[in-house]
């Protein structure tokens, strides 16, 4: 709980330099700019892994209080740093997240050997036609339901046919009562967007890192990052100005995590040529819960699990996932809950269909849940 809960929209405070995020990357628009937040060394706090496509990956190791020290840089794959997708997942059940990189024509894996150190990469797969295919995103989950993790790479095939010959676009349909679809005008590069509850009021907010396409129509214009505040009626209010969130830096990567352990999610953003930006979130009065799942050895982080938390008449739903676009947040599920002391029932559906349930759970804590078979 906060000793002095903060009230106000200007709750995000730039703290990167004072917290040790002082290593800048090259100021080049070459390759994607990634930021991944994960407990890289399995010591219980969230670390940061940063890469902008032009040099080695830089890990920033958290001391547990939200202060960071640059770790041992990670060398790019043998064929150079021109890769398009990156993700972390514990695929061998040792409690340490391993690193995956999609670098045409290869999918690479770096085994995590502990202490923030990774072994040299091994190639898991090679694209037979690298001149025709690119893989700008990947995700890691148990795709076929056999109990172990798979890597899904999303393909961008270079178009060699007439315009429109592969257009299968159509309307998007959503189920449920609080569904949102956001559509952008094409002049912004929206590579990083997160749907999270920054205020712990029980309503999800949306934060977006914006950057112009290097050769696009908006390249000469500054695009602010955007913060939409979730409202009880399911709408979103643009509070970018009031929160001071609207950075004009070319932020292409964004992730959220509770770096200082106060129960309120912080925001890290990355842009070329500058150190990462860390926005610490002042703790407030809203209640919260963090769930960390311990799955079966072949899927230790329980990617694909779903958690339902009922608070009064509202049921909150989250699903454990890995990388998204050019960012990845930790394998913890965060629930902002508003003004409550306990919640329940809580229902967890594990990736294999096994169910764990609890009638009541007290708030303002991290909850570790182990698969019933362990």
GROMACS .gro file of C-alpha atoms in nm:
model
  374
    1UNK     CA    1   0.000   0.000   0.000
    2UNK     CA    2   0.109   0.357  -0.062
    3UNK     CA    3   0.207   0.565   0.239
    4UNK     CA    4   0.078   0.876   0.058
    5UNK     CA    5  -0.145   0.777  -0.238
    6UNK     CA    6  -0.106   1.012  -0.532
    7UNK     CA    7  -0.414   1.171  -0.688
    8UNK     CA    8  -0.391   1.334  -1.029
    9UNK     CA    9  -0.338   1.258  -1.396
   10UNK     CA   10   0.024   1.374  -1.404
   11UNK     CA   11   0.126   1.053  -1.234
   12UNK     CA   12   0.403   0.944  -1.476
   13UNK     CA   13   0.750   1.085  -1.396
   14UNK     CA   14   1.051   1.055  -1.629
   15UNK     CA   15   1.318   0.875  -1.425
   16UNK     CA   16   1.536   0.690  -1.677
   17UNK     CA   17   1.867   0.869  -1.620
   18UNK     CA   18   1.847   0.870  -1.241
   19UNK     CA   19   1.754   0.500  -1.244
   20UNK     CA   20   2.057   0.396  -1.452
   21UNK     CA   21   1.919   0.380  -1.808
   22UNK     CA   22   2.210   0.574  -1.956
   23UNK     CA   23   2.330   0.361  -2.250
   24UNK     CA   24   2.217   0.506  -2.585
   25UNK     CA   25   2.190   0.320  -2.914
   26UNK     CA   26   2.305   0.434  -3.256
   27UNK     CA   27   2.099   0.711  -3.414
   28UNK     CA   28   2.018   0.513  -3.727
   29UNK     CA   29   1.683   0.414  -3.877
   30UNK     CA   30   1.800   0.065  -3.965
   31UNK     CA   31   1.605  -0.229  -3.838
   32UNK     CA   32   1.341  -0.236  -3.568
   33UNK     CA   33   1.375  -0.094  -3.218
   34UNK     CA   34   1.280  -0.340  -2.947
   35UNK     CA   35   1.222  -0.321  -2.574
   36UNK     CA   36   1.151  -0.634  -2.373
   37UNK     CA   37   1.075  -0.639  -2.000
   38UNK     CA   38   1.123  -0.969  -1.822
   39UNK     CA   39   1.291  -1.124  -1.519
   40UNK     CA   40   1.598  -1.219  -1.722
   41UNK     CA   41   1.804  -1.347  -1.427
   42UNK     CA   42   1.513  -1.504  -1.231
   43UNK     CA   43   1.577  -1.299  -0.915
   44UNK     CA   44   1.216  -1.184  -0.873
   45UNK     CA   45   1.229  -0.837  -1.034
   46UNK     CA   46   1.179  -0.710  -1.388
   47UNK     CA   47   1.479  -0.633  -1.610
   48UNK     CA   48   1.493  -0.456  -1.949
   49UNK     CA   49   1.639  -0.579  -2.279
   50UNK     CA   50   1.690  -0.312  -2.547
   51UNK     CA   51   1.787  -0.338  -2.914
   52UNK     CA   52   1.750  -0.100  -3.208
   53UNK     CA   53   1.861  -0.316  -3.500
   54UNK     CA   54   2.211  -0.177  -3.543
   55UNK     CA   55   2.427  -0.319  -3.265
   56UNK     CA   56   2.431  -0.562  -2.974
   57UNK     CA   57   2.137  -0.610  -2.740
   58UNK     CA   58   2.180  -0.428  -2.411
   59UNK     CA   59   2.028  -0.578  -2.093
   60UNK     CA   60   1.961  -0.351  -1.795
   61UNK     CA   61   1.953  -0.551  -1.472
   62UNK     CA   62   1.713  -0.441  -1.197
   63UNK     CA   63   1.835  -0.434  -0.835
   64UNK     CA   64   1.482  -0.497  -0.707
   65UNK     CA   65   1.411  -0.132  -0.624
   66UNK     CA   66   1.382  -0.007  -0.981
   67UNK     CA   67   1.747   0.094  -1.029
   68UNK     CA   68   1.933  -0.054  -1.325
   69UNK     CA   69   2.288  -0.152  -1.419
   70UNK     CA   70   2.387  -0.231  -1.782
   71UNK     CA   71   2.462  -0.600  -1.817
   72UNK     CA   72   2.677  -0.801  -2.057
   73UNK     CA   73   2.580  -0.704  -2.414
   74UNK     CA   74   2.448  -0.983  -2.636
   75UNK     CA   75   2.609  -1.021  -2.978
   76UNK     CA   76   2.385  -1.034  -3.288
   77UNK     CA   77   2.355  -1.356  -3.491
   78UNK     CA   78   2.639  -1.456  -3.727
   79UNK     CA   79   2.469  -1.306  -4.032
   80UNK     CA   80   2.442  -0.960  -3.876
   81UNK     CA   81   2.185  -0.767  -3.675
   82UNK     CA   82   1.922  -0.725  -3.949
   83UNK     CA   83   1.644  -0.913  -3.773
   84UNK     CA   84   1.282  -0.817  -3.745
   85UNK     CA   85   1.131  -0.994  -3.445
   86UNK     CA   86   1.239  -1.089  -3.095
   87UNK     CA   87   1.090  -1.263  -2.791
   88UNK     CA   88   1.172  -1.419  -2.454
   89UNK     CA   89   1.031  -1.746  -2.320
   90UNK     CA   90   1.144  -2.022  -2.087
   91UNK     CA   91   1.122  -2.312  -2.331
   92UNK     CA   92   1.320  -2.570  -2.132
   93UNK     CA   93   1.161  -2.530  -1.787
   94UNK     CA   94   1.473  -2.414  -1.601
   95UNK     CA   95   1.316  -2.089  -1.481
   96UNK     CA   96   1.527  -1.870  -1.712
   97UNK     CA   97   1.374  -1.704  -2.021
   98UNK     CA   98   1.555  -1.790  -2.344
   99UNK     CA   99   1.589  -1.544  -2.631
  100UNK     CA  100   1.442  -1.593  -2.979
  101UNK     CA  101   1.533  -1.379  -3.281
  102UNK     CA  102   1.387  -1.396  -3.631
  103UNK     CA  103   1.666  -1.286  -3.863
  104UNK     CA  104   1.602  -1.366  -4.226
  105UNK     CA  105   1.677  -1.634  -4.325
  106UNK     CA  106   1.709  -1.788  -3.974
  107UNK     CA  107   1.520  -1.830  -3.650
  108UNK     CA  108   1.782  -1.809  -3.374
  109UNK     CA  109   1.773  -1.921  -3.010
  110UNK     CA  110   2.001  -1.792  -2.734
  111UNK     CA  111   1.997  -2.020  -2.427
  112UNK     CA  112   1.986  -1.826  -2.100
  113UNK     CA  113   2.257  -1.957  -1.868
  114UNK     CA  114   2.172  -1.733  -1.571
  115UNK     CA  115   2.307  -1.413  -1.423
  116UNK     CA  116   2.190  -1.214  -1.725
  117UNK     CA  117   2.420  -1.409  -1.961
  118UNK     CA  118   2.324  -1.594  -2.280
  119UNK     CA  119   2.501  -1.864  -2.481
  120UNK     CA  120   2.591  -1.798  -2.847
  121UNK     CA  121   2.295  -1.844  -3.081
  122UNK     CA  122   2.191  -2.165  -3.251
  123UNK     CA  123   1.981  -2.172  -3.567
  124UNK     CA  124   1.648  -2.352  -3.527
  125UNK     CA  125   1.515  -2.297  -3.879
  126UNK     CA  126   1.620  -2.149  -4.214
  127UNK     CA  127   1.388  -1.982  -4.465
  128UNK     CA  128   1.445  -2.147  -4.808
  129UNK     CA  129   1.340  -1.834  -5.003
  130UNK     CA  130   1.477  -1.536  -4.807
  131UNK     CA  131   1.438  -1.297  -5.101
  132UNK     CA  132   1.060  -1.340  -5.098
  133UNK     CA  133   0.970  -1.365  -4.730
  134UNK     CA  134   1.021  -1.156  -4.418
  135UNK     CA  135   0.905  -1.222  -4.061
  136UNK     CA  136   0.831  -0.891  -3.882
  137UNK     CA  137   0.671  -1.042  -3.571
  138UNK     CA  138   0.676  -1.357  -3.365
  139UNK     CA  139   0.484  -1.499  -3.072
  140UNK     CA  140   0.557  -1.793  -2.844
  141UNK     CA  141   0.285  -2.021  -2.710
  142UNK     CA  142   0.159  -2.379  -2.717
  143UNK     CA  143   0.005  -2.349  -3.062
  144UNK     CA  144  -0.085  -2.716  -3.114
  145UNK     CA  145  -0.191  -2.805  -2.760
  146UNK     CA  146   0.072  -3.075  -2.709
  147UNK     CA  147   0.209  -2.923  -2.386
  148UNK     CA  148   0.525  -2.757  -2.514
  149UNK     CA  149   0.602  -2.414  -2.657
  150UNK     CA  150   0.594  -2.332  -3.027
  151UNK     CA  151   0.713  -2.021  -3.213
  152UNK     CA  152   0.468  -1.855  -3.452
  153UNK     CA  153   0.635  -1.620  -3.701
  154UNK     CA  154   0.413  -1.382  -3.892
  155UNK     CA  155   0.508  -1.361  -4.255
  156UNK     CA  156   0.535  -1.063  -4.483
  157UNK     CA  157   0.566  -1.193  -4.838
  158UNK     CA  158   0.711  -0.946  -5.084
  159UNK     CA  159   0.440  -0.865  -5.338
  160UNK     CA  160   0.533  -0.957  -5.695
  161UNK     CA  161   0.181  -0.963  -5.840
  162UNK     CA  162  -0.062  -0.691  -5.948
  163UNK     CA  163  -0.203  -0.460  -5.680
  164UNK     CA  164  -0.492  -0.609  -5.491
  165UNK     CA  165  -0.442  -0.969  -5.603
  166UNK     CA  166  -0.397  -1.086  -5.244
  167UNK     CA  167  -0.646  -0.856  -5.074
  168UNK     CA  168  -0.861  -1.062  -4.839
  169UNK     CA  169  -0.951  -0.778  -4.608
  170UNK     CA  170  -1.297  -0.762  -4.461
  171UNK     CA  171  -1.493  -0.644  -4.160
  172UNK     CA  172  -1.368  -0.733  -3.813
  173UNK     CA  173  -1.623  -0.893  -3.581
  174UNK     CA  174  -1.597  -0.891  -3.202
  175UNK     CA  175  -1.783  -1.078  -2.932
  176UNK     CA  176  -1.866  -0.939  -2.589
  177UNK     CA  177  -1.982  -0.605  -2.458
  178UNK     CA  178  -1.664  -0.397  -2.417
  179UNK     CA  179  -1.475  -0.445  -2.741
  180UNK     CA  180  -1.262  -0.175  -2.898
  181UNK     CA  181  -1.108  -0.144  -3.243
  182UNK     CA  182  -0.867   0.141  -3.309
  183UNK     CA  183  -0.777   0.236  -3.664
  184UNK     CA  184  -0.488   0.467  -3.757
  185UNK     CA  185  -0.441   0.683  -4.064
  186UNK     CA  186  -0.119   0.525  -4.190
  187UNK     CA  187   0.112   0.821  -4.126
  188UNK     CA  188   0.220   0.694  -3.786
  189UNK     CA  189   0.427   0.386  -3.720
  190UNK     CA  190   0.228   0.226  -3.440
  191UNK     CA  191   0.461  -0.061  -3.355
  192UNK     CA  192   0.398  -0.058  -2.979
  193UNK     CA  193   0.066  -0.030  -2.804
  194UNK     CA  194  -0.040  -0.170  -2.466
  195UNK     CA  195  -0.378  -0.218  -2.301
  196UNK     CA  196  -0.314  -0.185  -1.926
  197UNK     CA  197  -0.460  -0.029  -1.611
  198UNK     CA  198  -0.208   0.239  -1.514
  199UNK     CA  199  -0.428   0.391  -1.243
  200UNK     CA  200  -0.552   0.064  -1.087
  201UNK     CA  201  -0.907   0.196  -1.106
  202UNK     CA  202  -1.039  -0.123  -1.266
  203UNK     CA  203  -1.062   0.014  -1.621
  204UNK     CA  204  -0.802  -0.062  -1.887
  205UNK     CA  205  -0.614   0.228  -2.044
  206UNK     CA  206  -0.430   0.236  -2.378
  207UNK     CA  207  -0.078   0.372  -2.421
  208UNK     CA  208   0.086   0.402  -2.761
  209UNK     CA  209   0.437   0.485  -2.879
  210UNK     CA  210   0.432   0.682  -3.205
  211UNK     CA  211   0.696   0.733  -3.469
  212UNK     CA  212   0.672   0.839  -3.834
  213UNK     CA  213   0.756   0.597  -4.109
  214UNK     CA  214   1.112   0.695  -4.216
  215UNK     CA  215   1.003   0.745  -4.579
  216UNK     CA  216   0.631   0.790  -4.522
  217UNK     CA  217   0.409   1.096  -4.562
  218UNK     CA  218   0.447   1.187  -4.194
  219UNK     CA  219   0.825   1.163  -4.179
  220UNK     CA  220   0.872   1.539  -4.145
  221UNK     CA  221   0.611   1.574  -3.872
  222UNK     CA  222   0.648   1.506  -3.500
  223UNK     CA  223   0.400   1.251  -3.367
  224UNK     CA  224   0.326   1.247  -2.994
  225UNK     CA  225   0.282   0.930  -2.795
  226UNK     CA  226  -0.078   0.890  -2.685
  227UNK     CA  227  -0.250   0.794  -2.358
  228UNK     CA  228  -0.619   0.700  -2.362
  229UNK     CA  229  -0.780   0.667  -2.020
  230UNK     CA  230  -1.039   0.392  -1.990
  231UNK     CA  231  -1.383   0.500  -1.868
  232UNK     CA  232  -1.650   0.293  -1.685
  233UNK     CA  233  -1.883   0.308  -1.988
  234UNK     CA  234  -1.627   0.138  -2.213
  235UNK     CA  235  -1.509   0.453  -2.392
  236UNK     CA  236  -1.162   0.607  -2.382
  237UNK     CA  237  -1.065   0.969  -2.313
  238UNK     CA  238  -0.748   1.119  -2.459
  239UNK     CA  239  -0.549   1.242  -2.157
  240UNK     CA  240  -0.216   1.277  -2.336
  241UNK     CA  241  -0.174   1.646  -2.254
  242UNK     CA  242  -0.292   1.623  -1.894
  243UNK     CA  243  -0.058   1.334  -1.815
  244UNK     CA  244   0.244   1.475  -1.997
  245UNK     CA  245   0.268   1.148  -2.190
  246UNK     CA  246   0.292   1.304  -2.537
  247UNK     CA  247   0.665   1.269  -2.603
  248UNK     CA  248   0.769   1.385  -2.951
  249UNK     CA  249   1.069   1.152  -2.957
  250UNK     CA  250   1.064   0.883  -3.225
  251UNK     CA  251   0.955   0.614  -2.981
  252UNK     CA  252   0.904   0.287  -3.165
  253UNK     CA  253   0.908   0.047  -2.869
  254UNK     CA  254   0.698   0.058  -2.551
  255UNK     CA  255   0.642  -0.189  -2.268
  256UNK     CA  256   0.488  -0.177  -1.922
  257UNK     CA  257   0.598  -0.341  -1.597
  258UNK     CA  258   0.611  -0.271  -1.223
  259UNK     CA  259   0.984  -0.202  -1.194
  260UNK     CA  260   0.988  -0.067  -0.838
  261UNK     CA  261   0.742  -0.309  -0.679
  262UNK     CA  262   0.477  -0.061  -0.565
  263UNK     CA  263   0.190  -0.231  -0.750
  264UNK     CA  264   0.155   0.037  -1.018
  265UNK     CA  265   0.272  -0.032  -1.373
  266UNK     CA  266   0.553   0.183  -1.510
  267UNK     CA  267   0.626   0.255  -1.878
  268UNK     CA  268   0.954   0.219  -2.070
  269UNK     CA  269   0.991   0.368  -2.420
  270UNK     CA  270   1.280   0.343  -2.668
  271UNK     CA  271   1.389   0.560  -2.961
  272UNK     CA  272   1.703   0.562  -3.180
  273UNK     CA  273   2.008   0.748  -3.057
  274UNK     CA  274   1.900   0.803  -2.695
  275UNK     CA  275   1.886   0.594  -2.377
  276UNK     CA  276   1.554   0.432  -2.289
  277UNK     CA  277   1.290   0.655  -2.130
  278UNK     CA  278   1.149   0.525  -1.800
  279UNK     CA  279   0.822   0.672  -1.674
  280UNK     CA  280   0.774   0.572  -1.311
  281UNK     CA  281   0.409   0.559  -1.209
  282UNK     CA  282   0.336   0.723  -0.874
  283UNK     CA  283   0.150   0.478  -0.651
  284UNK     CA  284  -0.208   0.564  -0.567
  285UNK     CA  285  -0.513   0.441  -0.379
  286UNK     CA  286  -0.636   0.181  -0.629
  287UNK     CA  287  -0.612  -0.184  -0.530
  288UNK     CA  288  -0.434  -0.436  -0.749
  289UNK     CA  289  -0.324  -0.797  -0.793
  290UNK     CA  290  -0.036  -0.947  -0.990
  291UNK     CA  291  -0.050  -1.313  -1.084
  292UNK     CA  292   0.263  -1.509  -1.170
  293UNK     CA  293   0.185  -1.857  -1.298
  294UNK     CA  294   0.422  -2.153  -1.275
  295UNK     CA  295   0.325  -2.396  -1.546
  296UNK     CA  296   0.440  -2.740  -1.649
  297UNK     CA  297   0.810  -2.773  -1.743
  298UNK     CA  298   0.750  -2.746  -2.119
  299UNK     CA  299   0.555  -2.419  -2.073
  300UNK     CA  300   0.677  -2.286  -1.740
  301UNK     CA  301   0.540  -1.934  -1.794
  302UNK     CA  302   0.196  -2.074  -1.883
  303UNK     CA  303   0.160  -1.886  -2.211
  304UNK     CA  304  -0.201  -1.923  -2.321
  305UNK     CA  305  -0.345  -1.938  -1.967
  306UNK     CA  306  -0.649  -1.723  -1.888
  307UNK     CA  307  -0.740  -1.567  -1.553
  308UNK     CA  308  -1.084  -1.437  -1.455
  309UNK     CA  309  -1.103  -1.215  -1.146
  310UNK     CA  310  -1.448  -1.116  -1.022
  311UNK     CA  311  -1.475  -0.793  -0.824
  312UNK     CA  312  -1.832  -0.708  -0.730
  313UNK     CA  313  -2.037  -0.719  -1.047
  314UNK     CA  314  -1.736  -0.689  -1.279
  315UNK     CA  315  -1.529  -0.981  -1.407
  316UNK     CA  316  -1.183  -0.894  -1.538
  317UNK     CA  317  -1.019  -1.126  -1.793
  318UNK     CA  318  -0.650  -1.150  -1.888
  319UNK     CA  319  -0.455  -1.397  -2.103
  320UNK     CA  320  -0.083  -1.472  -2.074
  321UNK     CA  321   0.102  -1.395  -2.395
  322UNK     CA  322   0.457  -1.331  -2.507
  323UNK     CA  323   0.593  -1.077  -2.756
  324UNK     CA  324   0.367  -0.821  -2.925
  325UNK     CA  325   0.503  -0.617  -3.216
  326UNK     CA  326   0.834  -0.465  -3.110
  327UNK     CA  327   0.787  -0.507  -2.735
  328UNK     CA  328   0.725  -0.762  -2.463
  329UNK     CA  329   0.603  -0.714  -2.108
  330UNK     CA  330   0.672  -0.961  -1.825
  331UNK     CA  331   0.489  -1.294  -1.798
  332UNK     CA  332   0.278  -1.160  -1.512
  333UNK     CA  333  -0.088  -1.067  -1.530
  334UNK     CA  334  -0.178  -0.738  -1.363
  335UNK     CA  335  -0.527  -0.644  -1.247
  336UNK     CA  336  -0.622  -0.294  -1.134
  337UNK     CA  337  -0.925  -0.331  -0.910
  338UNK     CA  338  -1.029   0.007  -0.774
  339UNK     CA  339  -1.157   0.047  -0.417
  340UNK     CA  340  -1.184  -0.313  -0.291
  341UNK     CA  341  -1.023  -0.521  -0.016
  342UNK     CA  342  -1.081  -0.870  -0.154
  343UNK     CA  343  -1.192  -1.023  -0.484
  344UNK     CA  344  -1.344  -1.350  -0.584
  345UNK     CA  345  -1.400  -1.590  -0.723
  346UNK     CA  346  -1.073  -1.617  -0.917
  347UNK     CA  347  -1.058  -1.877  -1.195
  348UNK     CA  348  -0.747  -1.984  -1.387
  349UNK     CA  349  -0.773  -2.194  -1.702
  350UNK     CA  350  -0.430  -2.340  -1.777
  351UNK     CA  351  -0.317  -2.399  -2.137
  352UNK     CA  352  -0.398  -2.772  -2.109
  353UNK     CA  353  -0.753  -2.698  -1.989
  354UNK     CA  354  -0.690  -2.770  -1.621
  355UNK     CA  355  -0.874  -2.525  -1.392
  356UNK     CA  356  -0.762  -2.369  -1.062
  357UNK     CA  357  -1.010  -2.172  -0.853
  358UNK     CA  358  -1.013  -1.966  -0.535
  359UNK     CA  359  -1.325  -1.829  -0.363
  360UNK     CA  360  -1.163  -1.513  -0.217
  361UNK     CA  361  -0.822  -1.348  -0.265
  362UNK     CA  362  -0.695  -1.042  -0.069
  363UNK     CA  363  -0.561  -0.755  -0.281
  364UNK     CA  364  -0.239  -0.553  -0.310
  365UNK     CA  365   0.002  -0.842  -0.352
  366UNK     CA  366   0.170  -1.067  -0.606
  367UNK     CA  367   0.012  -1.413  -0.616
  368UNK     CA  368   0.213  -1.715  -0.727
  369UNK     CA  369   0.001  -2.001  -0.860
  370UNK     CA  370   0.146  -2.342  -0.947
  371UNK     CA  371  -0.012  -2.581  -1.194
  372UNK     CA  372  -0.210  -2.847  -1.000
  373UNK     CA  373  -0.001  -3.127  -1.148
  374UNK     CA  374   0.325  -2.994  -1.004
   0.00000   0.00000   0.00000
